[in-house]
mmCIF file with all atom_site columns, C-alpha atoms in Angstrom:
data_model
loop_
_atom_site.group_PDB
_atom_site.id
_atom_site.type_symbol
_atom_site.label_atom_id
_atom_site.label_alt_id
_atom_site.label_comp_id
_atom_site.label_asym_id
_atom_site.label_entity_id
_atom_site.label_seq_id
_atom_site.pdbx_PDB_ins_code
_atom_site.Cartn_x
_atom_site.Cartn_y
_atom_site.Cartn_z
_atom_site.occupancy
_atom_site.B_iso_or_equiv
_atom_site.pdbx_formal_charge
_atom_site.auth_seq_id
_atom_site.auth_comp_id
_atom_site.auth_asym_id
_atom_site.auth_atom_id
_atom_site.pdbx_PDB_model_num
ATOM 1   C CA . MET A 1 1   ? 0.120  0.179   0.136   1.00 45.00 ? 1   MET A CA 1
ATOM 2   C CA . ARG A 1 2   ? 0.960  3.319   -0.840  1.00 49.00 ? 2   ARG A CA 1
ATOM 3   C CA . SER A 1 3   ? 1.585  6.061   1.822   1.00 52.00 ? 3   SER A CA 1
ATOM 4   C CA . GLY A 1 4   ? 2.538  9.483   0.843   1.00 55.00 ? 4   GLY A CA 1
ATOM 5   C CA . ALA A 1 5   ? 4.711  10.508  -2.201  1.00 66.00 ? 5   ALA A CA 1
ATOM 6   C CA . ALA A 1 6   ? 8.600  9.470   -1.834  1.00 85.00 ? 6   ALA A CA 1
ATOM 7   C CA . ARG A 1 7   ? 11.182 10.349  -4.338  1.00 91.00 ? 7   ARG A CA 1
ATOM 8   C CA . ALA A 1 8   ? 12.114 7.824   -6.845  1.00 92.00 ? 8   ALA A CA 1
ATOM 9   C CA . PRO A 1 9   ? 15.360 6.395   -6.469  1.00 94.00 ? 9   PRO A CA 1
ATOM 10  C CA . ALA A 1 10  ? 18.207 7.556   -8.722  1.00 94.00 ? 10  ALA A CA 1
ATOM 11  C CA . SER A 1 11  ? 18.457 4.043   -10.305 1.00 95.00 ? 11  SER A CA 1
ATOM 12  C CA . ALA A 1 12  ? 14.657 4.233   -11.345 1.00 94.00 ? 12  ALA A CA 1
ATOM 13  C CA . TRP A 1 13  ? 15.154 7.824   -12.905 1.00 96.00 ? 13  TRP A CA 1
ATOM 14  C CA . THR A 1 14  ? 18.263 6.443   -14.836 1.00 96.00 ? 14  THR A CA 1
ATOM 15  C CA . ILE A 1 15  ? 16.399 3.607   -16.227 1.00 96.00 ? 15  ILE A CA 1
ATOM 16  C CA . GLY A 1 16  ? 13.605 5.557   -17.104 1.00 96.00 ? 16  GLY A CA 1
ATOM 17  C CA . ALA A 1 17  ? 15.747 8.259   -18.899 1.00 97.00 ? 17  ALA A CA 1
ATOM 18  C CA . VAL A 1 18  ? 17.534 5.626   -20.796 1.00 98.00 ? 18  VAL A CA 1
ATOM 19  C CA . SER A 1 19  ? 14.376 4.041   -21.837 1.00 97.00 ? 19  SER A CA 1
ATOM 20  C CA . LEU A 1 20  ? 13.068 7.266   -23.485 1.00 98.00 ? 20  LEU A CA 1
ATOM 21  C CA . VAL A 1 21  ? 16.235 7.506   -25.490 1.00 98.00 ? 21  VAL A CA 1
ATOM 22  C CA . PRO A 1 22  ? 15.020 5.294   -28.370 1.00 98.00 ? 22  PRO A CA 1
ATOM 23  C CA . PHE A 1 23  ? 11.796 6.962   -28.553 1.00 98.00 ? 23  PHE A CA 1
ATOM 24  C CA . TYR A 1 24  ? 13.304 10.446  -29.239 1.00 98.00 ? 24  TYR A CA 1
ATOM 25  C CA . ALA A 1 25  ? 15.839 8.606   -31.592 1.00 98.00 ? 25  ALA A CA 1
ATOM 26  C CA . ALA A 1 26  ? 13.415 6.954   -33.899 1.00 98.00 ? 26  ALA A CA 1
ATOM 27  C CA . ALA A 1 27  ? 10.874 9.678   -33.564 1.00 98.00 ? 27  ALA A CA 1
ATOM 28  C CA . GLY A 1 28  ? 13.596 12.384  -34.477 1.00 98.00 ? 28  GLY A CA 1
ATOM 29  C CA . LEU A 1 29  ? 14.662 10.049  -37.634 1.00 98.00 ? 29  LEU A CA 1
ATOM 30  C CA . TYR A 1 30  ? 11.245 9.604   -38.519 1.00 97.00 ? 30  TYR A CA 1
ATOM 31  C CA . CYS A 1 31  ? 10.372 13.354  -38.328 1.00 97.00 ? 31  CYS A CA 1
ATOM 32  C CA . PHE A 1 32  ? 13.419 14.723  -39.692 1.00 96.00 ? 32  PHE A CA 1
ATOM 33  C CA . GLY A 1 33  ? 15.903 11.896  -41.177 1.00 95.00 ? 33  GLY A CA 1
ATOM 34  C CA . PRO A 1 34  ? 16.481 11.253  -44.770 1.00 95.00 ? 34  PRO A CA 1
ATOM 35  C CA . GLN A 1 35  ? 13.366 9.965   -46.879 1.00 92.00 ? 35  GLN A CA 1
ATOM 36  C CA . PRO A 1 36  ? 14.674 6.728   -47.238 1.00 91.00 ? 36  PRO A CA 1
ATOM 37  C CA . HIS A 1 37  ? 15.264 5.821   -43.635 1.00 95.00 ? 37  HIS A CA 1
ATOM 38  C CA . ARG A 1 38  ? 11.960 7.194   -42.408 1.00 95.00 ? 38  ARG A CA 1
ATOM 39  C CA . ASP A 1 39  ? 10.086 3.653   -42.632 1.00 93.00 ? 39  ASP A CA 1
ATOM 40  C CA . GLU A 1 40  ? 12.782 2.066   -40.475 1.00 96.00 ? 40  GLU A CA 1
ATOM 41  C CA . ALA A 1 41  ? 12.612 4.645   -38.173 1.00 97.00 ? 41  ALA A CA 1
ATOM 42  C CA . LEU A 1 42  ? 9.215  4.126   -37.779 1.00 96.00 ? 42  LEU A CA 1
ATOM 43  C CA . LEU A 1 43  ? 9.347  0.212   -37.465 1.00 95.00 ? 43  LEU A CA 1
ATOM 44  C CA . ALA A 1 44  ? 11.887 0.948   -34.652 1.00 97.00 ? 44  ALA A CA 1
ATOM 45  C CA . LEU A 1 45  ? 9.751  3.632   -32.869 1.00 98.00 ? 45  LEU A CA 1
ATOM 46  C CA . MET A 1 46  ? 6.807  0.923   -33.093 1.00 97.00 ? 46  MET A CA 1
ATOM 47  C CA . GLY A 1 47  ? 9.130  -1.979  -32.184 1.00 97.00 ? 47  GLY A CA 1
ATOM 48  C CA . TRP A 1 48  ? 10.642 0.041   -29.047 1.00 98.00 ? 48  TRP A CA 1
ATOM 49  C CA . SER A 1 49  ? 6.741  1.056   -28.098 1.00 98.00 ? 49  SER A CA 1
ATOM 50  C CA . ALA A 1 50  ? 5.803  -2.488  -28.151 1.00 97.00 ? 50  ALA A CA 1
ATOM 51  C CA . ALA A 1 51  ? 8.804  -3.509  -25.924 1.00 97.00 ? 51  ALA A CA 1
ATOM 52  C CA . MET A 1 52  ? 8.018  -0.790  -23.498 1.00 97.00 ? 52  MET A CA 1
ATOM 53  C CA . LEU A 1 53  ? 4.248  -1.914  -23.190 1.00 96.00 ? 53  LEU A CA 1
ATOM 54  C CA . SER A 1 54  ? 5.441  -5.569  -22.925 1.00 95.00 ? 54  SER A CA 1
ATOM 55  C CA . TYR A 1 55  ? 7.908  -4.202  -20.087 1.00 95.00 ? 55  TYR A CA 1
ATOM 56  C CA . LEU A 1 56  ? 5.183  -2.338  -18.141 1.00 92.00 ? 56  LEU A CA 1
ATOM 57  C CA . GLY A 1 57  ? 2.949  -5.663  -18.343 1.00 91.00 ? 57  GLY A CA 1
ATOM 58  C CA . GLY A 1 58  ? 5.538  -7.671  -16.725 1.00 91.00 ? 58  GLY A CA 1
ATOM 59  C CA . VAL A 1 59  ? 6.341  -4.961  -14.177 1.00 89.00 ? 59  VAL A CA 1
ATOM 60  C CA . ARG A 1 60  ? 2.243  -5.008  -13.042 1.00 86.00 ? 60  ARG A CA 1
ATOM 61  C CA . ALA A 1 61  ? 2.138  -8.779  -12.916 1.00 87.00 ? 61  ALA A CA 1
ATOM 62  C CA . GLY A 1 62  ? 5.569  -8.527  -11.021 1.00 87.00 ? 62  GLY A CA 1
ATOM 63  C CA . VAL A 1 63  ? 4.063  -6.007  -8.673  1.00 84.00 ? 63  VAL A CA 1
ATOM 64  C CA . GLU A 1 64  ? 0.925  -7.915  -8.125  1.00 83.00 ? 64  GLU A CA 1
ATOM 65  C CA . ILE A 1 65  ? 2.697  -11.319 -7.652  1.00 86.00 ? 65  ILE A CA 1
ATOM 66  C CA . ASP A 1 66  ? 4.998  -9.696  -5.150  1.00 84.00 ? 66  ASP A CA 1
ATOM 67  C CA . SER A 1 67  ? 2.438  -7.724  -3.043  1.00 80.00 ? 67  SER A CA 1
ATOM 68  C CA . HIS A 1 68  ? 0.017  -10.422 -2.334  1.00 79.00 ? 68  HIS A CA 1
ATOM 69  C CA . VAL A 1 69  ? 0.414  -13.853 -0.778  1.00 83.00 ? 69  VAL A CA 1
ATOM 70  C CA . GLN A 1 70  ? -2.560 -14.996 -3.254  1.00 86.00 ? 70  GLN A CA 1
ATOM 71  C CA . PRO A 1 71  ? -2.038 -12.878 -6.420  1.00 83.00 ? 71  PRO A CA 1
ATOM 72  C CA . ARG A 1 72  ? -5.236 -11.768 -8.127  1.00 85.00 ? 72  ARG A CA 1
ATOM 73  C CA . TRP A 1 73  ? -6.042 -13.369 -11.298 1.00 82.00 ? 73  TRP A CA 1
ATOM 74  C CA . TRP A 1 74  ? -8.159 -9.923  -12.220 1.00 79.00 ? 74  TRP A CA 1
ATOM 75  C CA . THR A 1 75  ? -4.712 -8.306  -12.053 1.00 83.00 ? 75  THR A CA 1
ATOM 76  C CA . VAL A 1 76  ? -2.350 -10.782 -13.267 1.00 84.00 ? 76  VAL A CA 1
ATOM 77  C CA . ILE A 1 77  ? -4.499 -11.793 -16.525 1.00 86.00 ? 77  ILE A CA 1
ATOM 78  C CA . PRO A 1 78  ? -5.031 -8.463  -17.770 1.00 84.00 ? 78  PRO A CA 1
ATOM 79  C CA . ALA A 1 79  ? -1.479 -7.531  -17.193 1.00 88.00 ? 79  ALA A CA 1
ATOM 80  C CA . ILE A 1 80  ? -0.545 -9.321  -20.189 1.00 90.00 ? 80  ILE A CA 1
ATOM 81  C CA . LEU A 1 81  ? -2.865 -7.258  -22.245 1.00 93.00 ? 81  LEU A CA 1
ATOM 82  C CA . SER A 1 82  ? -0.580 -4.613  -22.695 1.00 93.00 ? 82  SER A CA 1
ATOM 83  C CA . PRO A 1 83  ? 1.878  -6.980  -24.642 1.00 94.00 ? 83  PRO A CA 1
ATOM 84  C CA . ILE A 1 84  ? -0.573 -7.947  -26.794 1.00 96.00 ? 84  ILE A CA 1
ATOM 85  C CA . ALA A 1 85  ? -1.616 -4.577  -27.413 1.00 96.00 ? 85  ALA A CA 1
ATOM 86  C CA . GLY A 1 86  ? 1.778  -3.876  -28.685 1.00 96.00 ? 86  GLY A CA 1
ATOM 87  C CA . PHE A 1 87  ? 2.001  -7.046  -30.567 1.00 96.00 ? 87  PHE A CA 1
ATOM 88  C CA . GLY A 1 88  ? -1.081 -6.370  -32.304 1.00 96.00 ? 88  GLY A CA 1
ATOM 89  C CA . LEU A 1 89  ? -0.290 -2.717  -33.177 1.00 96.00 ? 89  LEU A CA 1
ATOM 90  C CA . LEU A 1 90  ? 3.150  -3.939  -34.500 1.00 94.00 ? 90  LEU A CA 1
ATOM 91  C CA . PHE A 1 91  ? 1.713  -6.844  -36.652 1.00 94.00 ? 91  PHE A CA 1
ATOM 92  C CA . GLY A 1 92  ? -1.327 -4.771  -37.735 1.00 92.00 ? 92  GLY A CA 1
ATOM 93  C CA . ALA A 1 93  ? 1.009  -2.537  -39.228 1.00 85.00 ? 93  ALA A CA 1
ATOM 94  C CA . TYR A 1 94  ? 3.103  -5.168  -40.802 1.00 83.00 ? 94  TYR A CA 1
ATOM 95  C CA . ARG A 1 95  ? 0.353  -6.909  -42.191 1.00 86.00 ? 95  ARG A CA 1
ATOM 96  C CA . GLY A 1 96  ? -1.144 -3.746  -43.798 1.00 87.00 ? 96  GLY A CA 1
ATOM 97  C CA . LEU A 1 97  ? -4.390 -3.652  -41.523 1.00 93.00 ? 97  LEU A CA 1
ATOM 98  C CA . LEU A 1 98  ? -3.088 -0.285  -39.836 1.00 95.00 ? 98  LEU A CA 1
ATOM 99  C CA . ASP A 1 99  ? -1.694 2.660   -41.445 1.00 95.00 ? 99  ASP A CA 1
ATOM 100 C CA . PRO A 1 100 ? 0.991  4.786   -39.350 1.00 96.00 ? 100 PRO A CA 1
ATOM 101 C CA . VAL A 1 101 ? -1.554 7.026   -37.700 1.00 97.00 ? 101 VAL A CA 1
ATOM 102 C CA . GLN A 1 102 ? -3.508 4.291   -36.618 1.00 97.00 ? 102 GLN A CA 1
ATOM 103 C CA . GLN A 1 103 ? -0.361 2.718   -35.162 1.00 97.00 ? 103 GLN A CA 1
ATOM 104 C CA . VAL A 1 104 ? 0.977  5.601   -33.578 1.00 98.00 ? 104 VAL A CA 1
ATOM 105 C CA . THR A 1 105 ? -2.433 6.588   -32.250 1.00 98.00 ? 105 THR A CA 1
ATOM 106 C CA . GLY A 1 106 ? -2.811 2.972   -30.703 1.00 98.00 ? 106 GLY A CA 1
ATOM 107 C CA . PHE A 1 107 ? 0.335  3.029   -28.803 1.00 98.00 ? 107 PHE A CA 1
ATOM 108 C CA . MET A 1 108 ? -0.462 6.300   -27.526 1.00 98.00 ? 108 MET A CA 1
ATOM 109 C CA . VAL A 1 109 ? -4.016 5.350   -26.315 1.00 98.00 ? 109 VAL A CA 1
ATOM 110 C CA . ALA A 1 110 ? -2.067 2.160   -24.825 1.00 97.00 ? 110 ALA A CA 1
ATOM 111 C CA . PHE A 1 111 ? 0.462  3.979   -22.955 1.00 97.00 ? 111 PHE A CA 1
ATOM 112 C CA . LEU A 1 112 ? -2.152 6.245   -21.660 1.00 97.00 ? 112 LEU A CA 1
ATOM 113 C CA . LEU A 1 113 ? -4.325 3.306   -20.265 1.00 95.00 ? 113 LEU A CA 1
ATOM 114 C CA . VAL A 1 114 ? -1.380 1.786   -18.469 1.00 93.00 ? 114 VAL A CA 1
ATOM 115 C CA . TRP A 1 115 ? -0.489 4.852   -17.030 1.00 94.00 ? 115 TRP A CA 1
ATOM 116 C CA . LEU A 1 116 ? -4.194 5.192   -15.743 1.00 93.00 ? 116 LEU A CA 1
ATOM 117 C CA . TRP A 1 117 ? -3.997 1.856   -14.345 1.00 88.00 ? 117 TRP A CA 1
ATOM 118 C CA . ASP A 1 118 ? -0.864 2.532   -12.696 1.00 84.00 ? 118 ASP A CA 1
ATOM 119 C CA . GLN A 1 119 ? -2.392 5.565   -11.160 1.00 87.00 ? 119 GLN A CA 1
ATOM 120 C CA . ARG A 1 120 ? -5.492 3.943   -9.761  1.00 84.00 ? 120 ARG A CA 1
ATOM 121 C CA . SER A 1 121 ? -3.395 1.175   -8.166  1.00 79.00 ? 121 SER A CA 1
ATOM 122 C CA . ASP A 1 122 ? -2.467 1.068   -4.424  1.00 78.00 ? 122 ASP A CA 1
ATOM 123 C CA . ASP A 1 123 ? 0.306  -1.494  -5.054  1.00 78.00 ? 123 ASP A CA 1
ATOM 124 C CA . GLY A 1 124 ? 3.927  -0.705  -5.552  1.00 79.00 ? 124 GLY A CA 1
ATOM 125 C CA . PRO A 1 125 ? 6.143  2.001   -4.008  1.00 86.00 ? 125 PRO A CA 1
ATOM 126 C CA . SER A 1 126 ? 4.824  5.400   -3.302  1.00 86.00 ? 126 SER A CA 1
ATOM 127 C CA . TRP A 1 127 ? 6.899  7.087   -5.962  1.00 90.00 ? 127 TRP A CA 1
ATOM 128 C CA . ARG A 1 128 ? 5.753  5.142   -8.716  1.00 87.00 ? 128 ARG A CA 1
ATOM 129 C CA . PRO A 1 129 ? 2.754  7.082   -9.435  1.00 88.00 ? 129 PRO A CA 1
ATOM 130 C CA . ARG A 1 130 ? 4.752  10.333  -10.109 1.00 91.00 ? 130 ARG A CA 1
ATOM 131 C CA . PHE A 1 131 ? 7.526  8.605   -11.560 1.00 93.00 ? 131 PHE A CA 1
ATOM 132 C CA . ARG A 1 132 ? 5.147  7.049   -14.208 1.00 91.00 ? 132 ARG A CA 1
ATOM 133 C CA . THR A 1 133 ? 3.841  10.096  -15.144 1.00 94.00 ? 133 THR A CA 1
ATOM 134 C CA . TRP A 1 134 ? 6.794  11.667  -15.936 1.00 95.00 ? 134 TRP A CA 1
ATOM 135 C CA . ILE A 1 135 ? 8.117  8.407   -17.884 1.00 96.00 ? 135 ILE A CA 1
ATOM 136 C CA . THR A 1 136 ? 4.708  8.173   -19.860 1.00 96.00 ? 136 THR A CA 1
ATOM 137 C CA . THR A 1 137 ? 4.707  11.801  -20.851 1.00 97.00 ? 137 THR A CA 1
ATOM 138 C CA . GLY A 1 138 ? 8.220  11.500  -22.198 1.00 97.00 ? 138 GLY A CA 1
ATOM 139 C CA . ALA A 1 139 ? 6.962  8.580   -24.362 1.00 98.00 ? 139 ALA A CA 1
ATOM 140 C CA . ILE A 1 140 ? 3.938  10.032  -25.437 1.00 98.00 ? 140 ILE A CA 1
ATOM 141 C CA . ILE A 1 141 ? 5.502  13.181  -26.499 1.00 98.00 ? 141 ILE A CA 1
ATOM 142 C CA . ALA A 1 142 ? 7.689  11.375  -28.617 1.00 98.00 ? 142 ALA A CA 1
ATOM 143 C CA . LEU A 1 143 ? 5.158  9.535   -30.133 1.00 98.00 ? 143 LEU A CA 1
ATOM 144 C CA . ALA A 1 144 ? 3.023  12.882  -30.567 1.00 98.00 ? 144 ALA A CA 1
ATOM 145 C CA . PHE A 1 145 ? 6.047  13.854  -32.866 1.00 98.00 ? 145 PHE A CA 1
ATOM 146 C CA . ALA A 1 146 ? 5.786  10.749  -34.968 1.00 98.00 ? 146 ALA A CA 1
ATOM 147 C CA . LEU A 1 147 ? 1.730  11.038  -35.244 1.00 98.00 ? 147 LEU A CA 1
ATOM 148 C CA . GLU A 1 148 ? 2.208  14.888  -36.428 1.00 97.00 ? 148 GLU A CA 1
ATOM 149 C CA . GLN A 1 149 ? 4.733  13.658  -39.094 1.00 96.00 ? 149 GLN A CA 1
ATOM 150 C CA . ALA A 1 150 ? 2.319  10.713  -40.162 1.00 95.00 ? 150 ALA A CA 1
ATOM 151 C CA . LEU A 1 151 ? -0.349 12.894  -40.230 1.00 96.00 ? 151 LEU A CA 1
ATOM 152 C CA . ARG A 1 152 ? 1.426  15.052  -42.830 1.00 92.00 ? 152 ARG A CA 1
ATOM 153 C CA . MET A 1 153 ? 2.268  11.925  -45.087 1.00 78.00 ? 153 MET A CA 1
#
């Protein structure tokens, strides 16, 4: 259970900041890089987004398993939905079912939904909600740059 807002440890901030680098590198290349490399940059951004959604689902399941003697299935089972969403968005674009606007928007919505779930959860350290807000905001800003570019194409 959370009790007050503590500061996130430096190691968490370091990991969080480093996890944002691929978002901005790929989004920057997609928006401003040479035309022949923009498709690869979008694929890299979407691949990293899928990887991060998978990571967040694993964290959610891990917190649940660690916090409860008898883990709640209604939390553990939905935790797999974020990696499934990431896979679906990535595969849907590969198969031509989603265009870049739909794909980027889907990832933005998925990150927001995971963030909302984290904000409503009482499990995990007290610093986690504020930390996740900053990291999620960073990821969504990078995705917003890519969305703006996708809308222009």
